[in-house]
Structure formats: C-alpha cells, structure tokens
PDB file of C-alpha atoms in Angstrom:
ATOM      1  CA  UNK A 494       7.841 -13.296   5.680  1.00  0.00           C
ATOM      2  CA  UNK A 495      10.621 -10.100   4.041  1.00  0.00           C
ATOM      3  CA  UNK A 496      10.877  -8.215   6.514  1.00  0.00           C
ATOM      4  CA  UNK A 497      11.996  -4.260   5.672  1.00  0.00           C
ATOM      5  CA  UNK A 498      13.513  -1.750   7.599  1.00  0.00           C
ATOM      6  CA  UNK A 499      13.753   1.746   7.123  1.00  0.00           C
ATOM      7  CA  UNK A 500      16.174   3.713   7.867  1.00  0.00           C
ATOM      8  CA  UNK A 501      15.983   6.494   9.646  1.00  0.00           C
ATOM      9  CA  UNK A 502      12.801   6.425  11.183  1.00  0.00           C
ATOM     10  CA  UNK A 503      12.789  10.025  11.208  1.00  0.00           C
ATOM     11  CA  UNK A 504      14.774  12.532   9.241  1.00  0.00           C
ATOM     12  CA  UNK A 505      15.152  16.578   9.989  1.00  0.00           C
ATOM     13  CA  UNK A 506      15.591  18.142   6.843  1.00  0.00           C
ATOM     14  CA  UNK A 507      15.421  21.809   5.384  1.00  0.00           C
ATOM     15  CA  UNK A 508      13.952  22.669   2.245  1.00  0.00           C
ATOM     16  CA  UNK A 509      16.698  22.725  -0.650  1.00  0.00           C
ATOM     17  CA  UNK A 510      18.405  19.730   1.218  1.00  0.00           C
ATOM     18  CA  UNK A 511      18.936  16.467  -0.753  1.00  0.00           C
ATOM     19  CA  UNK A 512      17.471  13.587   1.219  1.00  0.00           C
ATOM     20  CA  UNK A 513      18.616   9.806   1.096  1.00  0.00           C
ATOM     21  CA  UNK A 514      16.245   7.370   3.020  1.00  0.00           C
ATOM     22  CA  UNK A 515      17.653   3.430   3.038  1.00  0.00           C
ATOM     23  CA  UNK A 516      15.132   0.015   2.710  1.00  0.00           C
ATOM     24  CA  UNK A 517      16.679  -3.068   3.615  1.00  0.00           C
ATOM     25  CA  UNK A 518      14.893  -6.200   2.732  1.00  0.00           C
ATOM     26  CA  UNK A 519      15.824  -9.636   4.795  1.00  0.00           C
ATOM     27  CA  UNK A 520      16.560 -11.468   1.832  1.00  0.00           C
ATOM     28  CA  UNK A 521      16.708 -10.659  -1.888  1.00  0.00           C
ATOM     29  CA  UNK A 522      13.571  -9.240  -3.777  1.00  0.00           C
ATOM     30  CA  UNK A 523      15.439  -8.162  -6.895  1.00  0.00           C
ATOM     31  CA  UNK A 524      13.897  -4.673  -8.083  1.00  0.00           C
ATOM     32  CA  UNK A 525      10.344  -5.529  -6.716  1.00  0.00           C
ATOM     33  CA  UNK A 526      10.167  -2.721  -4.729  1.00  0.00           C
ATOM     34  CA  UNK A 527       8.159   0.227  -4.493  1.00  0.00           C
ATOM     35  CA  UNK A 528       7.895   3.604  -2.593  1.00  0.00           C
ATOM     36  CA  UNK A 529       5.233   5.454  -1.435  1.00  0.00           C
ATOM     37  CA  UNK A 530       4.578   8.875   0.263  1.00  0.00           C
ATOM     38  CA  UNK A 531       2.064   9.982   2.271  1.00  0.00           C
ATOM     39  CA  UNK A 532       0.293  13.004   4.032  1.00  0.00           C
ATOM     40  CA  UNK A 533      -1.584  13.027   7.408  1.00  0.00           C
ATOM     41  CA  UNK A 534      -5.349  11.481   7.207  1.00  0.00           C
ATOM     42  CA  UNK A 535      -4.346  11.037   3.060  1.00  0.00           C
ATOM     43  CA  UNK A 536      -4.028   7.595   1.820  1.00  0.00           C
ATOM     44  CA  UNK A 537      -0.619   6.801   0.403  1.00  0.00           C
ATOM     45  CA  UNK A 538       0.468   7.636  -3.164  1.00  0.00           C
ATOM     46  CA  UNK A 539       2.697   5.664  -4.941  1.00  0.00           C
ATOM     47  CA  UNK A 540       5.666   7.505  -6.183  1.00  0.00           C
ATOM     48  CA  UNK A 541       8.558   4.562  -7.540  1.00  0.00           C
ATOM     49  CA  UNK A 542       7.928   1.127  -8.360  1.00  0.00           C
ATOM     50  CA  UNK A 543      10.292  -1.245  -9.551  1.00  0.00           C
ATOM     51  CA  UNK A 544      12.807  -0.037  -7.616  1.00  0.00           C
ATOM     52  CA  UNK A 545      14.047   2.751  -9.487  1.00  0.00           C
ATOM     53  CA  UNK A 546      10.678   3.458 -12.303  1.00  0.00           C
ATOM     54  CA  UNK A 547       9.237   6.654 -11.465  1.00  0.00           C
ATOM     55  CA  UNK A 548       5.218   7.060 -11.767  1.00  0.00           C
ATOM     56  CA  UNK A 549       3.385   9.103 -13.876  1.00  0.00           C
ATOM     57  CA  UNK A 550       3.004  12.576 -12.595  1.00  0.00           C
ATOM     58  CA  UNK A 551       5.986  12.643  -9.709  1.00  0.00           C
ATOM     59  CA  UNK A 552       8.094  15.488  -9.449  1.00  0.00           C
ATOM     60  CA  UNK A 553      11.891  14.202 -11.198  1.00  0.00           C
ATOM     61  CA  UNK A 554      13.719  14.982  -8.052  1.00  0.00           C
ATOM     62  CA  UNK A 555      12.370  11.924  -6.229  1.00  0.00           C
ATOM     63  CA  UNK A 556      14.555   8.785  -7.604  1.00  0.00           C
ATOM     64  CA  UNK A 557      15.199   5.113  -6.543  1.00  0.00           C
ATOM     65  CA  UNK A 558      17.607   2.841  -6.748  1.00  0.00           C
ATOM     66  CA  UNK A 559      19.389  -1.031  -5.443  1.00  0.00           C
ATOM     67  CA  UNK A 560      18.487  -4.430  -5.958  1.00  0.00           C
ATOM     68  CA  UNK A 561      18.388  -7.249  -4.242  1.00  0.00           C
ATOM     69  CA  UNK A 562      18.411  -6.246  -0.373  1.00  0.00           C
ATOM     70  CA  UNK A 563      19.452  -2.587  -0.100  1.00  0.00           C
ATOM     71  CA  UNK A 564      17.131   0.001  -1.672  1.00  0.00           C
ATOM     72  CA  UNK A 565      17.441   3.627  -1.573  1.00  0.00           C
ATOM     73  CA  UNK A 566      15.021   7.101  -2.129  1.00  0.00           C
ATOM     74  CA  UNK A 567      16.545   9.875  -3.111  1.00  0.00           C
ATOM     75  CA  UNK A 568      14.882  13.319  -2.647  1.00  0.00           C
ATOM     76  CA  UNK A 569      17.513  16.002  -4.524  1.00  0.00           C
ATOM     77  CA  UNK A 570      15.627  18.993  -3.138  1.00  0.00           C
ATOM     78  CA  UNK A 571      13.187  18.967  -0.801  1.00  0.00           C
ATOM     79  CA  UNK A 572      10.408  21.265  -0.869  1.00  0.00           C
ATOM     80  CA  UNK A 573       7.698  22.224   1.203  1.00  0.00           C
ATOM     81  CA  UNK A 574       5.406  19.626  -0.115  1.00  0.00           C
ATOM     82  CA  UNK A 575       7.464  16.685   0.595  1.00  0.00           C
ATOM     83  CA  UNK A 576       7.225  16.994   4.348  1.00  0.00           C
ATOM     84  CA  UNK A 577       5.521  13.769   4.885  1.00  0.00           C
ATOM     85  CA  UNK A 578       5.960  10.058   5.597  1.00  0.00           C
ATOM     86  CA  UNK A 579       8.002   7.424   3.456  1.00  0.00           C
ATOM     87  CA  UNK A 580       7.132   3.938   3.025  1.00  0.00           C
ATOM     88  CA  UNK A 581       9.008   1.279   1.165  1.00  0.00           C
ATOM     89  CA  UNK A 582       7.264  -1.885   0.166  1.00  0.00           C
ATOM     90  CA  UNK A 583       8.046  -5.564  -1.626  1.00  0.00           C
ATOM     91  CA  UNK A 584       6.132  -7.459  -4.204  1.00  0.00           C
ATOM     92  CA  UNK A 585       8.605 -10.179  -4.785  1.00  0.00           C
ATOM     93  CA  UNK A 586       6.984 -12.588  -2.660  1.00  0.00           C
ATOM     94  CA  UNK A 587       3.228 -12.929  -0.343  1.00  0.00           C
ATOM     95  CA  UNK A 588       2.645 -11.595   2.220  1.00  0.00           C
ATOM     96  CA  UNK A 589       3.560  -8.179   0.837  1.00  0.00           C
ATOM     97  CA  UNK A 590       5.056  -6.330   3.474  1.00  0.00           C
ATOM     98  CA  UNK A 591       5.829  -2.667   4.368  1.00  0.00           C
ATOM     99  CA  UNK A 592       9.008  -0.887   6.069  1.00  0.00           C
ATOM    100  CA  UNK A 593       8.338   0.614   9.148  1.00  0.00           C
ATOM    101  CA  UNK A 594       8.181   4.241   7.411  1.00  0.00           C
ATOM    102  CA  UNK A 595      10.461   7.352   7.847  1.00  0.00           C
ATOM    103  CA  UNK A 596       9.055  10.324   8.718  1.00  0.00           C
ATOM    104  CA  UNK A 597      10.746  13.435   6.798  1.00  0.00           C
ATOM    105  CA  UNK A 598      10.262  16.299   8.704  1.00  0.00           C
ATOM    106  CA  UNK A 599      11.620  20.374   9.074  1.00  0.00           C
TER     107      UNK A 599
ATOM    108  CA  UNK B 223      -9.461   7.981 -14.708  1.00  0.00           C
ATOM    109  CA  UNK B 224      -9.309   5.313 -12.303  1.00  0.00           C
ATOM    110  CA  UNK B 225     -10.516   5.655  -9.003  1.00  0.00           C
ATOM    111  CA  UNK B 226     -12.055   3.821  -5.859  1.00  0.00           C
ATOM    112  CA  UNK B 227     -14.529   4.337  -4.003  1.00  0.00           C
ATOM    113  CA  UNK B 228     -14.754   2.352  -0.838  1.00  0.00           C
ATOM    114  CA  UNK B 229     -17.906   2.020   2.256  1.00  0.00           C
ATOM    115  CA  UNK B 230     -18.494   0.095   5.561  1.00  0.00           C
ATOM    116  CA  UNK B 231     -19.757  -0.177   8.541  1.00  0.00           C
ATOM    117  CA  UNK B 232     -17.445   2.099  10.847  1.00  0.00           C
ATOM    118  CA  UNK B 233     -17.928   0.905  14.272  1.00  0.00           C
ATOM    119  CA  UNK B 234     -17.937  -2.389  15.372  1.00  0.00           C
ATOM    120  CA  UNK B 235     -18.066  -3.955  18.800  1.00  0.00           C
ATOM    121  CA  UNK B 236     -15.951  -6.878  19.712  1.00  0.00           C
ATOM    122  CA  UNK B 237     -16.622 -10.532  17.755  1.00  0.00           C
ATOM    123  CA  UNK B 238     -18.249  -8.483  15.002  1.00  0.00           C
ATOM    124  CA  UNK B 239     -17.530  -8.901  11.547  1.00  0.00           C
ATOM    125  CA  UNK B 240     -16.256  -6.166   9.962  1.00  0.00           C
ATOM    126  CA  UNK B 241     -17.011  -5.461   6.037  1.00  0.00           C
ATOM    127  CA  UNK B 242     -15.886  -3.084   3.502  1.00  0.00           C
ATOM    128  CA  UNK B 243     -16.671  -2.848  -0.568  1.00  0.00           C
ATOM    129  CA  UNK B 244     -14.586  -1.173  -2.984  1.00  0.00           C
ATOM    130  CA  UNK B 245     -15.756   0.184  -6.193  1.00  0.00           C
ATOM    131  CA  UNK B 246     -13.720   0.511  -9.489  1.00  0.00           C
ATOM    132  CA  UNK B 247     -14.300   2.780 -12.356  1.00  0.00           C
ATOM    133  CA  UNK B 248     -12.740   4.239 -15.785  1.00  0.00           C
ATOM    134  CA  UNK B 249     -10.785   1.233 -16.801  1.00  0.00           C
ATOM    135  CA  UNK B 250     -11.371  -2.362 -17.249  1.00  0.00           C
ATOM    136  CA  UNK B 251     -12.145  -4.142 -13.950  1.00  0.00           C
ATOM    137  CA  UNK B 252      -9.986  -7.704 -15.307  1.00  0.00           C
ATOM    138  CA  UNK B 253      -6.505  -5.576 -15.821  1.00  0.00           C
ATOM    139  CA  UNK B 254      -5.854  -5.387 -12.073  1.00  0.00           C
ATOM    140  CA  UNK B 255      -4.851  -6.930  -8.721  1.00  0.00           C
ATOM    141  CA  UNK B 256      -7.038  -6.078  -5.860  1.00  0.00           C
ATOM    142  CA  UNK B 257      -5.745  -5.496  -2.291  1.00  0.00           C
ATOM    143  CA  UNK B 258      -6.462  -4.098   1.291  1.00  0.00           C
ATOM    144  CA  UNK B 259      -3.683  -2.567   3.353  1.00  0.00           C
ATOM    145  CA  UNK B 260      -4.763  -1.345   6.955  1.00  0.00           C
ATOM    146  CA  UNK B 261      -3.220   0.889   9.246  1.00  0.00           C
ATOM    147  CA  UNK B 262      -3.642   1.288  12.804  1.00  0.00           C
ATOM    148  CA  UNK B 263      -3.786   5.039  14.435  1.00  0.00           C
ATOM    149  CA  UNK B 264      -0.288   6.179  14.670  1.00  0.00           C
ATOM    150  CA  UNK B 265       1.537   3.455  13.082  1.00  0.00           C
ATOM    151  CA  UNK B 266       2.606   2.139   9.698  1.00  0.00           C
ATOM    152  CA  UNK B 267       1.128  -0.073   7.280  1.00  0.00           C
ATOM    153  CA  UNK B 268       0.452  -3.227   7.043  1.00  0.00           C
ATOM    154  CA  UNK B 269      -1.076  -5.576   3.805  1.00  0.00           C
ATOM    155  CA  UNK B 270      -3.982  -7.289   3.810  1.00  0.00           C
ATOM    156  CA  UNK B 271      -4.656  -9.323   1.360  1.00  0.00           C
ATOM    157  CA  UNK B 272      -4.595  -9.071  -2.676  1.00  0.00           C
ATOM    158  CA  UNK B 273      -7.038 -10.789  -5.383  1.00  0.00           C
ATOM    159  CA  UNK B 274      -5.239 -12.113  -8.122  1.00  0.00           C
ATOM    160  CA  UNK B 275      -8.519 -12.833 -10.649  1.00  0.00           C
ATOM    161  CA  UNK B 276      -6.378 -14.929 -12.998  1.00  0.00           C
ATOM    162  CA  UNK B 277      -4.841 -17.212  -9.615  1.00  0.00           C
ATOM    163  CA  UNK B 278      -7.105 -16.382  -6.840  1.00  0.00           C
ATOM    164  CA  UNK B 279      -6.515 -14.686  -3.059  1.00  0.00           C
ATOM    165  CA  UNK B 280      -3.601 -14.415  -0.496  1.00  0.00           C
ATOM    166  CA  UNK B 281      -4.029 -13.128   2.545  1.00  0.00           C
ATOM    167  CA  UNK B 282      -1.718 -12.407   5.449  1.00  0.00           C
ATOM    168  CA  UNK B 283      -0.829 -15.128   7.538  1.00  0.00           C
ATOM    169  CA  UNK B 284      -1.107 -12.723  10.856  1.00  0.00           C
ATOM    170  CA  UNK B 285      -4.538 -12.088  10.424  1.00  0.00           C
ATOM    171  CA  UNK B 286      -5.139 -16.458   9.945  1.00  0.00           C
ATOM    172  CA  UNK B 287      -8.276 -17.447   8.966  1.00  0.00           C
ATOM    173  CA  UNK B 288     -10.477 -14.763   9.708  1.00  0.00           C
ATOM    174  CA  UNK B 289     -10.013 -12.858   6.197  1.00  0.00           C
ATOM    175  CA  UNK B 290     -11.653 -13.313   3.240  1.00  0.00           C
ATOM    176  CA  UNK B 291     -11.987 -11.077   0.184  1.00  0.00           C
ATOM    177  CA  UNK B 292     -14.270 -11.153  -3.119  1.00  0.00           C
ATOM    178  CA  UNK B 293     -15.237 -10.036  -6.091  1.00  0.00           C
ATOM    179  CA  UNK B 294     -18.427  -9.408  -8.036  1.00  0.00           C
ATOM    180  CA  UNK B 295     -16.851  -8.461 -11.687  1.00  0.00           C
ATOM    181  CA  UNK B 296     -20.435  -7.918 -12.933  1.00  0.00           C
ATOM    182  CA  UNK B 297     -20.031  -4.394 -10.362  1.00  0.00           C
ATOM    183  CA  UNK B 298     -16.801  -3.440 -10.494  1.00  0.00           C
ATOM    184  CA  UNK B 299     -16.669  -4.349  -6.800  1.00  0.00           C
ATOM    185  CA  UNK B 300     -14.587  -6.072  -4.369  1.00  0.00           C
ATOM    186  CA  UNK B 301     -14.594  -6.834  -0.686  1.00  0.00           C
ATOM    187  CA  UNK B 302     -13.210  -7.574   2.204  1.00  0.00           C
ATOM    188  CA  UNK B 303     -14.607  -9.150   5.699  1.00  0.00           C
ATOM    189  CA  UNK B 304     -12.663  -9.713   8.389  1.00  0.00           C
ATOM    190  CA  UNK B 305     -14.387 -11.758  11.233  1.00  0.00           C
ATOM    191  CA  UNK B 306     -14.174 -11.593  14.874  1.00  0.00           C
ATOM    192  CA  UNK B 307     -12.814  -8.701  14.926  1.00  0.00           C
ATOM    193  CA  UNK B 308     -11.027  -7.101  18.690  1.00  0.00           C
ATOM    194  CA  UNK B 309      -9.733  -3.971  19.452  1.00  0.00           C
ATOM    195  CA  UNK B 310      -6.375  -4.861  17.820  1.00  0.00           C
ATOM    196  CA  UNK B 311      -8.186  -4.378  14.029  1.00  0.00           C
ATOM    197  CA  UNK B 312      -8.983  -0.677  14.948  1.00  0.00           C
ATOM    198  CA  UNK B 313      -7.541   1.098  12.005  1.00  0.00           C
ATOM    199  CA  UNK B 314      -7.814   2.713   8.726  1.00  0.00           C
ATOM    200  CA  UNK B 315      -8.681   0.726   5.967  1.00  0.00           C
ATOM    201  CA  UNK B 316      -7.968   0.823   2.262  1.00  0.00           C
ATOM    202  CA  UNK B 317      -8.740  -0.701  -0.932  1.00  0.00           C
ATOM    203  CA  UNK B 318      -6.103  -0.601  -3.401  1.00  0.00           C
ATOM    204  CA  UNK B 319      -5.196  -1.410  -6.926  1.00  0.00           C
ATOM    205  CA  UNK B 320      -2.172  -2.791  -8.942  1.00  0.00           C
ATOM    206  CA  UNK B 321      -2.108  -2.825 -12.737  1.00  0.00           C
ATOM    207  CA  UNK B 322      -1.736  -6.157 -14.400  1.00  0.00           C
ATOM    208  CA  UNK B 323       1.214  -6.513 -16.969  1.00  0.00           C
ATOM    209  CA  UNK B 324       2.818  -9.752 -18.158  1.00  0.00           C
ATOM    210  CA  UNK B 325       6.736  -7.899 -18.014  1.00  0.00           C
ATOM    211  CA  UNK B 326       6.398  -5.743 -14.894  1.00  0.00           C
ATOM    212  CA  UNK B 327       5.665  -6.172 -11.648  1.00  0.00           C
ATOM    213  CA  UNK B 328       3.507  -3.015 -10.982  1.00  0.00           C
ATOM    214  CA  UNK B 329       2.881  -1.730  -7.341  1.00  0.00           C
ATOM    215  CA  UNK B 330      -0.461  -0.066  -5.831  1.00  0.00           C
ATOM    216  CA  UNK B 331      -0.634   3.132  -7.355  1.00  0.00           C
ATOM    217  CA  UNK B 332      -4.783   3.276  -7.183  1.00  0.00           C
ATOM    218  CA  UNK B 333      -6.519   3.591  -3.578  1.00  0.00           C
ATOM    219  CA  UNK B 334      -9.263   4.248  -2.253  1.00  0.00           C
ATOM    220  CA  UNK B 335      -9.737   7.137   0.209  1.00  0.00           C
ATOM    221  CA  UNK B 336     -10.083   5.054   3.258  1.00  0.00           C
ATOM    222  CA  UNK B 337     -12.384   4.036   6.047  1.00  0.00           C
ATOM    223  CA  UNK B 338     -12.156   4.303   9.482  1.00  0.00           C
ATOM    224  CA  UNK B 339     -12.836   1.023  11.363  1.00  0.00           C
ATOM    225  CA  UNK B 340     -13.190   1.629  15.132  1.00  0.00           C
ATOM    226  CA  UNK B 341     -13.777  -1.774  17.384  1.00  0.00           C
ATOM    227  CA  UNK B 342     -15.026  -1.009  20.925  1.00  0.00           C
ATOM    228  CA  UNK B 343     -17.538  -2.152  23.000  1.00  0.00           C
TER     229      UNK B 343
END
C-alpha cells in the first residue's frame, strides 16, 4: 500500500497567517492527489484534486502543489472558517489511502 | 445537484453484519465511481472500497474478505456490507462519489452525510 504522511499533525495558526501543510507519499503517485477539509461531525469536502486543480466553489486562497512524492496545501490567509482538519489522499494506485490529517487550529 | 443520501442499521452487536445503502440523484448514475471511506471516533480516515461499473470492485486489503459492495443501477443505489463485524468497525461511515472522465483522474468530491455504526454487545 502508499502510505502518506502529513505533516504537522497539528498546526497553531492566527487568522491572516499563510499556512503550508506537507503530504509525503512512499513512492511516486504523480499529481493523483487530492485534499480535503473537514469540520467536526461534517463529512469531508473536497477542496484540490489533481494535485494542484482547485474545485468548484473553494475560496482562491487555498492552493496545491508537487508531484510525485512531496505534495503541499497552501492556505494564504486563514480565516475563521478554515479552522478545521486537513486530509491529503492518493488515487494513483488501490487501496486508496489517506494521510494521517493535520489539524489547523487558533 | 448531486447528492447522497445514505441509511443503515446503526447498532450492531458483535458477528453481525453491518449494511448501509447509498442513494444518488441529479446526474446520471453510470458517470461515477462509487466508494465508502470510514472513520473511527477520533481518528482519521480510512477507504473502503470503490465500484468501478465499467471494471468492477476493490476493496481494502485490511478489511480481507469480509467486504462486499453493490449496485442496483435501476435505483440509483449502492451498498456496502461488511460481515462479522467487532468492536474495531465502530465508526462513521460514508458513501462517496468520484466523477468519471477519460483525461482526469477526479477525486471524491460527492458524499453522503454519514452514518454512525456503533458495534457493542
């Protein structure tokens, strides 16, 4: 299995700050990599895919970025709303697997 | 709009078999990939399975045999059941969707609004 790990696990961040949280996959993946959010008892909501593509509908300061087995998310300025959880994810190869998450919080 | 709606039993008691449906609506049912992700209270998550309806299913080797998900196209559904279950499946579980395309490699950006599967005798 790819494993990923993300780095930090947690993160202590003021609003206005610009955020950087790492993915590192155990072997390359090329771009298929995607980036989720979520909120406590929300299910997640997906907010890059393709490594660096940004969905429909989120907010231009979130951006990705890397290939192959380093990965980054890029928060320019936080805001309020963006307290939450991080998790990175691969589609380059079953089983799809998760990074542990990073929890972005004030 | 597309959206999921997903139902099941919630509490289970040990060597159950736990089962969940997921419905689809406002697009067409054959344009997507269909998966489960799971996550346990207070931790991350973790991927179930995904139906590919072109290529078929593949599941996560950690949970071995006792997986299996379905479709019934002529619903809009799918499903999951995950048999003999223990303590260790005690999570949140959701139904999610991935859009089909030939030149990208799209990532879940549908879900359902999750269940909460508690195993305990």
């Amino acid at each position: 299995d790819i494993q990923l790990t993300q780095s930090p696990s947690f993160l202590s961040a003021s609003v206005g700050d610009r955020v950087t949280i790492t993915c590192r996959a155990s072997q390359g993946i090329g771009t298929y990599l995607a980036w989720y959010q979520q909120k406590p008892g929300k299910a997640p909501n997906l907010l890059i895919y393709a490594a660096s593509t940004l969905q429909h509908g989120v907010p231009s300061r979130f951006s990705g970025g890397g290939s192959g087995t380093e990965f980054t998310l890029t928060i320019s300025s936080l805001q309020p709303e963006d307290f939450a959880t991080y998790y990175c994810q691969q589609l380059n190869r079953y089983p799809f697997t998760f990074g542990g998450g990073t929890k972005v919080e004030i | 709009q597309v959206q999921l709606q997903q139902w099941g039993a919630g509490l289970l008691k040990p060597s159950e078999t736990l089962s969940l449906t997921c419905a689809f609506s406002g697009g067409p049912f054959s344009d997507y990939f269909w998966n489960w992700v799971r996550q346990p209270p207070g931790k991350g998550l973790e991927w179930i399975g995904e139906i590919d309806p072109r290529r078929g299913t593949s599941y996560n080797p950690s949970l071995g045999s006792r997986v299996t998900m379905s479709l019934d196209t002529s619903k809009s559904h799918f499903s999951l059941e995950l048999s003999s279950v223990t303590a260790a499946d005690t999570a949140v579980y959701y139904c999610a969707a991935r859009y089909y395309d030939i030149l990208i490699v799209h990532s879940l950006d549908v879900w359902g609004q999750g269940t909460t599967v508690t195993v305990s005798s």
